[in-house]
Amino acid sequence: MRAPAQAPLLLPHTLTEVTGPLLGEGRVTAADADLTHHAGGEAQGQRIIVHGQVRDSDGRPVPDTLVEVWQANAGGRYLHKWDQHDSPIDPHFLGVGRALTDSVGRYRFVTIKPGAYPWRNHFNAWRPAHIHFSVFGRAFTQRLVTQMYFPDDPLFPHDPIYNSVPEAARHRMVSRFDLAETVEEWALGFEFDIVLRGREATPMEES
Amino acid sequence: MNTTPSQTVGPYLSIGLPWPDGPDVVAEGVAGALWLHGVVTDGAGEPIPDALIETWQADPDGRFDHPDDPRGAVAGFRGFGRCPTDDSGRYGIRTLKPGPVPGPDGAPQAPHIDVSVFARGLLHRVVTRIYFADEQRANAADAVLASVPEARRATLLAVPDQTGYRFDIRLQGDDETVFFAI
């Protein structure tokens, strides 16, 4: 009952659409990119490092853009009043982080691998482990909210949200295990690059 | 390069997206500040309590604090508002009314605000524009409004009230808000 029934009308790109909010200055600290410590203790679960580069579809890095993430804890539970999943809340994990990309569009988070969780969409429905990502880009047209998945998740064939994207494009939502970024005896590395719309991109994204 | 696909914000967007000062495009007490507010409803007319509204606009002179404004960036006006809906589907943004912005052909556009709506159940954000019902002359000359079927144009008009302007968003059904592909 939520998706509009009528086809969207084409909006020409004017100054309003080719500009966009420049955010983060004074809003983000280095500590915001570490999700593993809260309330004087360390979060439970498998430590991971998620990093990548934000570029536009013309291949240009997107510097100084705000990347926001939110996710479930290691047991697949969100710190939210509506989440009643029977899995413990972790008092040391809020599941929210922020970072700005650097001068070449790179970002890096330290967090905990989120668990899969049931969501009652259909019988025995479990969402694959994922981290929600929000990126602004440099223009109103580049705004993106997506979800990052983990390689080879056995739940992919059963998840309507993952499968809402055309098959050929799904792999672009899946991170890559990254041994080079893995820190010995401490955390696994995953690489997740993000590509926003370019200046000349048509509305036919995800093709 | 191929773009990263969009996915729904899900039901728990309030964990990661809202900011305490998100609704404050301008601070309390700024001269000319007004509340742009309304209700987001679904196809059954029910309010949506887990949506998020984001707005982007020019300042009262029609300028953007952005390096890609060819007239030169004017610093000091954030231009961006962000507000989750409450349990009654309501949002509110404290801002200033934007000035006219040049269009692609140089002709001025009527004052307007770009809007994104995110919600569980939407795989992509949807995009619309807020125009102002009391800008009749500018609205009549606006190319984007002219491209909208006349019978649906009113869905893009914010209506003056005691606190500022009211702009309701209907995602589906009768009087569905006009949404744009960008």
CSV table of C-alpha atoms in Angstrom, one decimal:
chain,number,residue,atom,x,y,z
A,1,MET,CA,0.0,0.0,0.0
A,2,ARG,CA,3.0,2.2,-0.2
A,3,ALA,CA,4.6,2.2,-3.6
A,4,PRO,CA,3.1,4.9,-5.9
A,5,ALA,CA,0.7,3.4,-8.4
A,6,GLN,CA,1.2,6.1,-11.1
A,7,ALA,CA,4.4,6.3,-13.2
A,8,PRO,CA,6.8,9.1,-12.1
A,9,LEU,CA,7.1,12.1,-14.3
A,10,LEU,CA,10.4,13.1,-15.7
A,11,LEU,CA,12.1,16.0,-13.8
A,12,PRO,CA,14.7,17.9,-15.8
A,13,HIS,CA,18.0,18.4,-14.0
A,14,THR,CA,18.1,22.0,-12.8
A,15,LEU,CA,20.4,23.6,-10.2
A,16,THR,CA,18.3,22.1,-7.5
A,17,GLU,CA,19.0,18.6,-8.7
A,18,VAL,CA,22.7,18.9,-9.6
A,19,THR,CA,23.5,20.4,-6.2
A,20,GLY,CA,22.9,18.7,-2.9
A,21,PRO,CA,23.7,18.8,0.8
A,22,LEU,CA,27.3,18.9,1.9
A,23,LEU,CA,27.3,17.3,5.3
A,24,GLY,CA,29.5,15.9,8.0
A,25,GLU,CA,31.7,18.9,8.9
A,26,GLY,CA,31.5,19.0,12.6
A,27,ARG,CA,28.9,16.2,12.6
A,28,VAL,CA,31.3,13.2,12.4
A,29,THR,CA,34.2,12.2,14.7
A,30,ALA,CA,36.7,9.4,14.2
A,31,ALA,CA,35.0,7.4,17.0
A,32,ASP,CA,31.7,7.3,15.0
A,33,ALA,CA,33.4,4.9,12.6
A,34,ASP,CA,34.0,2.3,15.4
A,35,LEU,CA,30.8,0.5,16.3
A,36,THR,CA,32.4,-2.0,18.7
A,37,HIS,CA,32.6,0.1,21.9
A,38,HIS,CA,29.7,1.5,23.8
A,39,ALA,CA,28.8,2.1,27.4
A,40,GLY,CA,32.2,1.2,28.7
A,41,GLY,CA,32.4,-2.2,27.2
A,42,GLU,CA,33.1,-4.1,24.0
A,43,ALA,CA,30.4,-5.5,21.7
A,44,GLN,CA,30.0,-9.3,21.4
A,45,GLY,CA,30.6,-11.1,18.1
A,46,GLN,CA,33.0,-11.3,15.2
A,47,ARG,CA,34.9,-8.1,14.7
A,48,ILE,CA,35.0,-7.0,11.0
A,49,ILE,CA,36.4,-4.0,9.1
A,50,VAL,CA,34.2,-2.8,6.3
A,51,HIS,CA,35.9,-0.4,3.9
A,52,GLY,CA,35.6,0.8,0.3
A,53,GLN,CA,35.5,3.6,-2.1
A,54,VAL,CA,32.6,5.8,-3.2
A,55,ARG,CA,32.7,6.8,-6.9
A,56,ASP,CA,30.1,8.0,-9.4
A,57,SER,CA,29.2,6.0,-12.5
A,58,ASP,CA,31.7,8.2,-14.5
A,59,GLY,CA,34.4,6.6,-12.3
A,60,ARG,CA,35.2,9.8,-10.3
A,61,PRO,CA,35.8,9.4,-6.6
A,62,VAL,CA,33.2,11.1,-4.3
A,63,PRO,CA,35.2,12.8,-1.5
A,64,ASP,CA,33.9,14.3,1.7
A,65,THR,CA,30.6,12.6,1.5
A,66,LEU,CA,28.7,11.3,4.5
A,67,VAL,CA,28.3,7.6,4.9
A,68,GLU,CA,25.9,6.4,7.5
A,69,VAL,CA,25.3,2.8,8.6
A,70,TRP,CA,23.0,0.9,10.8
A,71,GLN,CA,22.7,-2.8,11.5
A,72,ALA,CA,21.6,-5.6,13.8
A,73,ASN,CA,23.9,-7.0,16.5
A,74,ALA,CA,25.8,-10.4,16.3
A,75,GLY,CA,22.6,-12.2,17.3
A,76,GLY,CA,20.5,-10.6,14.6
A,77,ARG,CA,18.7,-8.2,16.8
A,78,TYR,CA,18.2,-4.4,16.3
A,79,LEU,CA,18.3,-2.0,19.2
A,80,HIS,CA,14.7,-0.9,18.4
A,81,LYS,CA,11.5,-1.1,20.3
A,82,TRP,CA,9.8,-2.8,17.4
A,83,ASP,CA,12.3,-5.6,17.1
A,84,GLN,CA,11.0,-8.4,19.4
A,85,HIS,CA,13.3,-11.1,18.0
A,86,ASP,CA,14.2,-13.6,20.8
A,87,SER,CA,17.9,-12.9,20.7
A,88,PRO,CA,19.8,-10.9,23.3
A,89,ILE,CA,20.3,-7.2,23.2
A,90,ASP,CA,24.0,-6.3,23.5
A,91,PRO,CA,24.5,-3.4,25.9
A,92,HIS,CA,27.7,-2.5,24.2
A,93,PHE,CA,26.4,-2.4,20.7
A,94,LEU,CA,24.2,0.4,19.3
A,95,GLY,CA,24.5,-0.6,15.7
A,96,VAL,CA,24.9,2.8,14.2
A,97,GLY,CA,28.0,4.5,12.7
A,98,ARG,CA,29.1,7.4,10.5
A,99,ALA,CA,32.1,8.3,8.5
A,100,LEU,CA,33.1,10.8,5.8
A,101,THR,CA,34.9,9.7,2.7
A,102,ASP,CA,38.5,11.0,2.3
A,103,SER,CA,39.9,13.0,-0.6
A,104,VAL,CA,39.7,9.9,-2.9
A,105,GLY,CA,36.3,8.7,-1.7
A,106,ARG,CA,37.4,6.1,0.8
A,107,TYR,CA,35.6,5.1,4.0
A,108,ARG,CA,36.3,2.6,6.7
A,109,PHE,CA,34.2,1.2,9.6
A,110,VAL,CA,35.1,-1.2,12.4
A,111,THR,CA,32.0,-3.2,13.5
A,112,ILE,CA,30.6,-6.6,14.4
A,113,LYS,CA,29.3,-9.0,11.8
A,114,PRO,CA,25.5,-8.8,12.0
A,115,GLY,CA,23.5,-11.9,12.5
A,116,ALA,CA,20.7,-13.1,10.2
A,117,TYR,CA,17.2,-12.6,11.7
A,118,PRO,CA,13.7,-13.8,11.2
A,119,TRP,CA,11.2,-11.3,9.9
A,120,ARG,CA,7.9,-13.1,9.3
A,121,ASN,CA,7.5,-12.1,5.7
A,122,HIS,CA,6.7,-15.7,4.8
A,123,PHE,CA,7.1,-19.0,6.6
A,124,ASN,CA,10.6,-19.5,8.1
A,125,ALA,CA,11.7,-16.2,6.6
A,126,TRP,CA,15.2,-15.0,7.5
A,127,ARG,CA,17.0,-12.0,6.2
A,128,PRO,CA,20.6,-12.5,5.1
A,129,ALA,CA,23.2,-10.7,7.3
A,130,HIS,CA,23.4,-7.1,6.0
A,131,ILE,CA,24.4,-3.6,6.9
A,132,HIS,CA,22.3,-0.6,5.8
A,133,PHE,CA,24.2,2.1,4.0
A,134,SER,CA,23.2,5.7,3.3
A,135,VAL,CA,25.3,7.9,1.1
A,136,PHE,CA,24.6,11.5,-0.1
A,137,GLY,CA,27.0,12.0,-3.0
A,138,ARG,CA,27.4,15.6,-4.3
A,139,ALA,CA,24.0,16.1,-5.9
A,140,PHE,CA,20.4,15.5,-5.0
A,141,THR,CA,20.3,13.0,-7.9
A,142,GLN,CA,23.0,10.9,-6.2
A,143,ARG,CA,21.3,10.1,-2.9
A,144,LEU,CA,21.4,6.4,-2.2
A,145,VAL,CA,20.2,4.1,0.6
A,146,THR,CA,21.2,0.4,0.1
A,147,GLN,CA,22.2,-2.7,2.0
A,148,MET,CA,25.6,-4.4,2.0
A,149,TYR,CA,25.6,-8.2,2.1
A,150,PHE,CA,28.3,-10.8,2.8
A,151,PRO,CA,29.7,-13.2,0.3
A,152,ASP,CA,28.1,-16.6,-0.3
A,153,ASP,CA,25.2,-16.2,2.1
A,154,PRO,CA,23.0,-19.3,1.9
A,155,LEU,CA,19.9,-17.1,2.5
A,156,PHE,CA,20.2,-15.1,-0.8
A,157,PRO,CA,17.8,-17.4,-2.8
A,158,HIS,CA,15.1,-17.0,-0.1
A,159,ASP,CA,15.2,-13.2,0.4
A,160,PRO,CA,12.7,-11.0,-1.4
A,161,ILE,CA,14.5,-7.8,-0.7
A,162,TYR,CA,17.9,-9.0,-2.1
A,163,ASN,CA,16.0,-10.5,-5.0
A,164,SER,CA,14.0,-7.3,-5.7
A,165,VAL,CA,17.1,-6.2,-7.7
A,166,PRO,CA,17.6,-7.6,-11.2
A,167,GLU,CA,19.8,-10.7,-11.1
A,168,ALA,CA,22.7,-9.2,-13.0
A,169,ALA,CA,23.0,-6.3,-10.5
A,170,ARG,CA,22.7,-8.2,-7.2
A,171,HIS,CA,26.4,-8.9,-6.9
A,172,ARG,CA,27.0,-5.2,-6.6
A,173,MET,CA,25.4,-5.3,-3.1
A,174,VAL,CA,27.7,-8.1,-1.9
A,175,SER,CA,31.0,-7.2,-0.2
A,176,ARG,CA,34.2,-9.1,-0.9
A,177,PHE,CA,36.3,-10.8,1.7
A,178,ASP,CA,39.5,-8.9,1.8
A,179,LEU,CA,42.6,-10.6,3.3
A,180,ALA,CA,44.7,-7.5,2.8
A,181,GLU,CA,42.5,-5.5,5.1
A,182,THR,CA,42.1,-8.4,7.6
A,183,VAL,CA,44.1,-7.6,10.7
A,184,GLU,CA,46.0,-10.6,12.2
A,185,GLU,CA,44.4,-12.0,15.4
A,186,TRP,CA,41.8,-9.2,15.5
A,187,ALA,CA,39.3,-8.7,12.7
A,188,LEU,CA,38.2,-9.9,9.2
A,189,GLY,CA,38.2,-7.4,6.4
A,190,PHE,CA,35.4,-6.9,3.8
A,191,GLU,CA,35.5,-4.5,0.9
A,192,PHE,CA,32.4,-2.8,-0.3
A,193,ASP,CA,32.7,-0.2,-3.1
A,194,ILE,CA,29.7,2.0,-3.8
A,195,VAL,CA,28.9,3.5,-7.2
A,196,LEU,CA,26.5,6.5,-7.3
A,197,ARG,CA,24.8,8.0,-10.3
A,198,GLY,CA,27.0,10.1,-12.7
A,199,ARG,CA,26.2,13.4,-14.2
A,200,GLU,CA,24.8,12.0,-17.4
A,201,ALA,CA,23.1,8.9,-15.9
A,202,THR,CA,19.5,8.3,-16.9
A,203,PRO,CA,16.9,7.3,-14.4
A,204,MET,CA,17.3,3.6,-15.6
A,205,GLU,CA,19.6,2.7,-12.7
A,206,GLU,CA,20.5,-0.9,-11.8
A,207,SER,CA,20.4,-2.0,-15.5
B,1,MET,CA,30.5,2.0,-14.1
B,2,ASN,CA,27.3,0.3,-13.0
B,3,THR,CA,25.6,1.9,-10.1
B,4,THR,CA,25.0,0.2,-6.7
B,5,PRO,CA,21.3,-0.8,-6.5
B,6,SER,CA,19.0,0.8,-4.0
B,7,GLN,CA,17.4,-1.1,-1.2
B,8,THR,CA,14.6,-0.3,1.3
B,9,VAL,CA,15.5,1.5,4.5
B,10,GLY,CA,13.5,-1.1,6.3
B,11,PRO,CA,11.5,-0.6,9.6
B,12,TYR,CA,14.5,0.4,11.7
B,13,LEU,CA,15.7,3.5,9.9
B,14,SER,CA,15.3,5.5,13.1
B,15,ILE,CA,18.4,3.7,14.4
B,16,GLY,CA,20.7,5.3,11.9
B,17,LEU,CA,19.3,8.2,10.0
B,18,PRO,CA,17.6,10.9,12.2
B,19,TRP,CA,19.7,13.7,13.7
B,20,PRO,CA,18.6,15.8,16.7
B,21,ASP,CA,19.0,18.9,14.5
B,22,GLY,CA,17.7,17.2,11.3
B,23,PRO,CA,14.5,19.2,11.1
B,24,ASP,CA,16.4,22.5,11.6
B,25,VAL,CA,17.3,23.8,8.2
B,26,VAL,CA,17.5,27.1,10.2
B,27,ALA,CA,17.7,27.5,14.0
B,28,GLU,CA,14.9,28.6,16.1
B,29,GLY,CA,14.4,32.4,16.1
B,30,VAL,CA,15.8,33.0,12.6
B,31,ALA,CA,13.8,35.8,10.9
B,32,GLY,CA,11.4,34.4,8.4
B,33,ALA,CA,11.6,30.8,9.8
B,34,LEU,CA,8.5,28.7,9.1
B,35,TRP,CA,7.4,25.2,9.6
B,36,LEU,CA,6.9,23.1,6.6
B,37,HIS,CA,4.9,20.1,7.9
B,38,GLY,CA,2.4,17.5,7.0
B,39,VAL,CA,1.3,13.8,7.1
B,40,VAL,CA,2.6,10.9,5.1
B,41,THR,CA,-0.1,8.4,4.3
B,42,ASP,CA,-0.3,5.1,2.4
B,43,GLY,CA,-2.8,3.9,-0.2
B,44,ALA,CA,-5.4,3.1,2.5
B,45,GLY,CA,-5.1,6.7,3.8
B,46,GLU,CA,-3.3,5.3,6.9
B,47,PRO,CA,-0.5,7.4,8.4
B,48,ILE,CA,3.0,6.0,7.9
B,49,PRO,CA,4.9,6.0,11.2
B,50,ASP,CA,8.3,4.7,9.8
B,51,ALA,CA,9.0,7.1,7.0
B,52,LEU,CA,11.7,9.7,6.6
B,53,ILE,CA,11.5,13.0,4.7
B,54,GLU,CA,14.6,14.8,3.4
B,55,THR,CA,14.4,18.2,1.8
B,56,TRP,CA,16.9,20.2,-0.3
B,57,GLN,CA,16.4,23.8,-1.4
B,58,ALA,CA,17.9,27.2,-2.2
B,59,ASP,CA,18.1,30.0,0.2
B,60,PRO,CA,15.7,33.0,0.1
B,61,ASP,CA,17.8,34.5,-2.7
B,62,GLY,CA,17.6,31.3,-4.8
B,63,ARG,CA,21.3,30.4,-4.1
B,64,PHE,CA,22.9,27.1,-3.0
B,65,ASP,CA,25.7,26.6,-0.5
B,66,HIS,CA,27.4,24.2,-3.0
B,67,PRO,CA,30.5,24.4,-5.3
B,68,ASP,CA,28.5,23.3,-8.3
B,69,ASP,CA,26.3,26.3,-8.3
B,70,PRO,CA,27.9,28.2,-11.2
B,71,ARG,CA,27.0,31.5,-9.7
B,72,GLY,CA,29.4,30.7,-6.8
B,73,ALA,CA,28.6,29.0,-3.5
B,74,VAL,CA,26.9,31.2,-0.8
B,75,ALA,CA,27.9,29.8,2.5
B,76,GLY,CA,25.8,29.7,5.6
B,77,PHE,CA,22.5,28.1,4.5
B,78,ARG,CA,22.5,24.3,4.9
B,79,GLY,CA,19.5,23.9,2.7
B,80,PHE,CA,19.0,20.3,3.9
B,81,GLY,CA,16.2,19.1,6.2
B,82,ARG,CA,15.6,15.6,7.5
B,83,CYS,CA,12.7,14.4,9.7
B,84,PRO,CA,11.3,11.0,10.5
B,85,THR,CA,7.6,10.7,10.8
B,86,ASP,CA,6.1,10.3,14.2
B,87,ASP,CA,3.5,7.7,15.3
B,88,SER,CA,0.8,9.8,13.5
B,89,GLY,CA,2.8,10.0,10.3
B,90,ARG,CA,3.7,13.6,10.8
B,91,TYR,CA,6.9,15.4,9.9
B,92,GLY,CA,8.0,19.0,10.2
B,93,ILE,CA,11.0,21.0,8.8
B,94,ARG,CA,11.9,24.4,10.1
B,95,THR,CA,13.2,26.4,7.2
B,96,LEU,CA,13.0,29.6,5.1
B,97,LYS,CA,11.0,30.0,1.9
B,98,PRO,CA,13.4,29.5,-1.0
B,99,GLY,CA,13.8,32.2,-3.7
B,100,PRO,CA,13.4,31.5,-7.5
B,101,VAL,CA,16.2,29.3,-9.0
B,102,PRO,CA,17.2,29.5,-12.6
B,103,GLY,CA,15.9,26.7,-14.8
B,104,PRO,CA,17.8,24.9,-17.6
B,105,ASP,CA,16.8,27.6,-20.2
B,106,GLY,CA,17.7,30.4,-17.8
B,107,ALA,CA,14.0,31.2,-17.1
B,108,PRO,CA,13.4,31.4,-13.4
B,109,GLN,CA,11.7,28.4,-11.7
B,110,ALA,CA,9.0,29.0,-9.2
B,111,PRO,CA,10.2,28.7,-5.5
B,112,HIS,CA,10.4,25.0,-4.8
B,113,ILE,CA,11.9,22.4,-2.5
B,114,ASP,CA,13.1,18.9,-3.6
B,115,VAL,CA,11.9,16.1,-1.4
B,116,SER,CA,12.9,12.5,-0.8
B,117,VAL,CA,10.6,10.1,0.9
B,118,PHE,CA,12.1,6.9,2.4
B,119,ALA,CA,10.0,4.2,4.0
B,120,ARG,CA,9.8,0.5,4.7
B,121,GLY,CA,8.1,-1.1,1.7
B,122,LEU,CA,9.7,1.3,-0.8
B,123,LEU,CA,12.7,-0.3,-2.5
B,124,HIS,CA,13.8,3.2,-3.8
B,125,ARG,CA,13.2,6.6,-2.3
B,126,VAL,CA,10.5,8.5,-4.1
B,127,VAL,CA,11.1,12.1,-5.1
B,128,THR,CA,8.7,15.0,-5.3
B,129,ARG,CA,8.8,18.8,-5.2
B,130,ILE,CA,7.0,21.2,-2.9
B,131,TYR,CA,5.7,24.4,-4.5
B,132,PHE,CA,3.8,27.2,-2.7
B,133,ALA,CA,0.1,27.7,-3.2
B,134,ASP,CA,0.5,31.5,-2.6
B,135,GLU,CA,3.0,31.9,-5.5
B,136,GLN,CA,0.4,31.8,-8.2
B,137,ARG,CA,2.1,34.0,-10.7
B,138,ALA,CA,5.5,32.2,-10.4
B,139,ASN,CA,3.8,28.8,-10.4
B,140,ALA,CA,1.9,29.6,-13.6
B,141,ALA,CA,5.2,30.3,-15.4
B,142,ASP,CA,7.0,27.2,-14.0
B,143,ALA,CA,8.0,24.6,-16.6
B,144,VAL,CA,8.0,21.6,-14.3
B,145,LEU,CA,4.5,22.4,-13.0
B,146,ALA,CA,3.3,23.0,-16.5
B,147,SER,CA,4.5,19.4,-17.3
B,148,VAL,CA,2.2,18.0,-14.6
B,149,PRO,CA,-1.4,17.2,-15.6
B,150,GLU,CA,-3.5,20.0,-14.3
B,151,ALA,CA,-5.8,17.8,-12.3
B,152,ARG,CA,-2.8,16.5,-10.3
B,153,ARG,CA,-0.9,19.8,-9.8
B,154,ALA,CA,-2.5,20.6,-6.5
B,155,THR,CA,-0.7,17.6,-4.9
B,156,LEU,CA,2.5,19.6,-5.3
B,157,LEU,CA,1.3,22.8,-3.5
B,158,ALA,CA,2.0,23.5,0.1
B,159,VAL,CA,-0.8,25.5,1.6
B,160,PRO,CA,-0.2,28.4,4.0
B,161,ASP,CA,-1.4,27.9,7.6
B,162,GLN,CA,-0.7,29.4,11.1
B,163,THR,CA,2.8,27.9,11.5
B,164,GLY,CA,4.0,28.0,7.9
B,165,TYR,CA,2.9,25.7,5.2
B,166,ARG,CA,1.2,22.3,5.2
B,167,PHE,CA,2.2,19.7,2.6
B,168,ASP,CA,0.8,16.2,2.9
B,169,ILE,CA,2.3,13.3,1.0
B,170,ARG,CA,0.1,10.5,-0.3
B,171,LEU,CA,2.2,7.6,-1.5
B,172,GLN,CA,-0.6,5.8,-3.3
B,173,GLY,CA,-4.3,6.0,-4.1
B,174,ASP,CA,-6.8,8.9,-4.6
B,175,ASP,CA,-4.9,12.2,-4.9
B,176,GLU,CA,-1.6,10.3,-5.0
B,177,THR,CA,1.2,12.9,-4.8
B,178,VAL,CA,3.0,13.4,-8.1
B,179,PHE,CA,6.4,11.8,-7.9
B,180,PHE,CA,9.3,12.4,-10.3
B,181,ALA,CA,12.0,10.4,-12.0
B,182,ILE,CA,15.3,12.2,-11.7
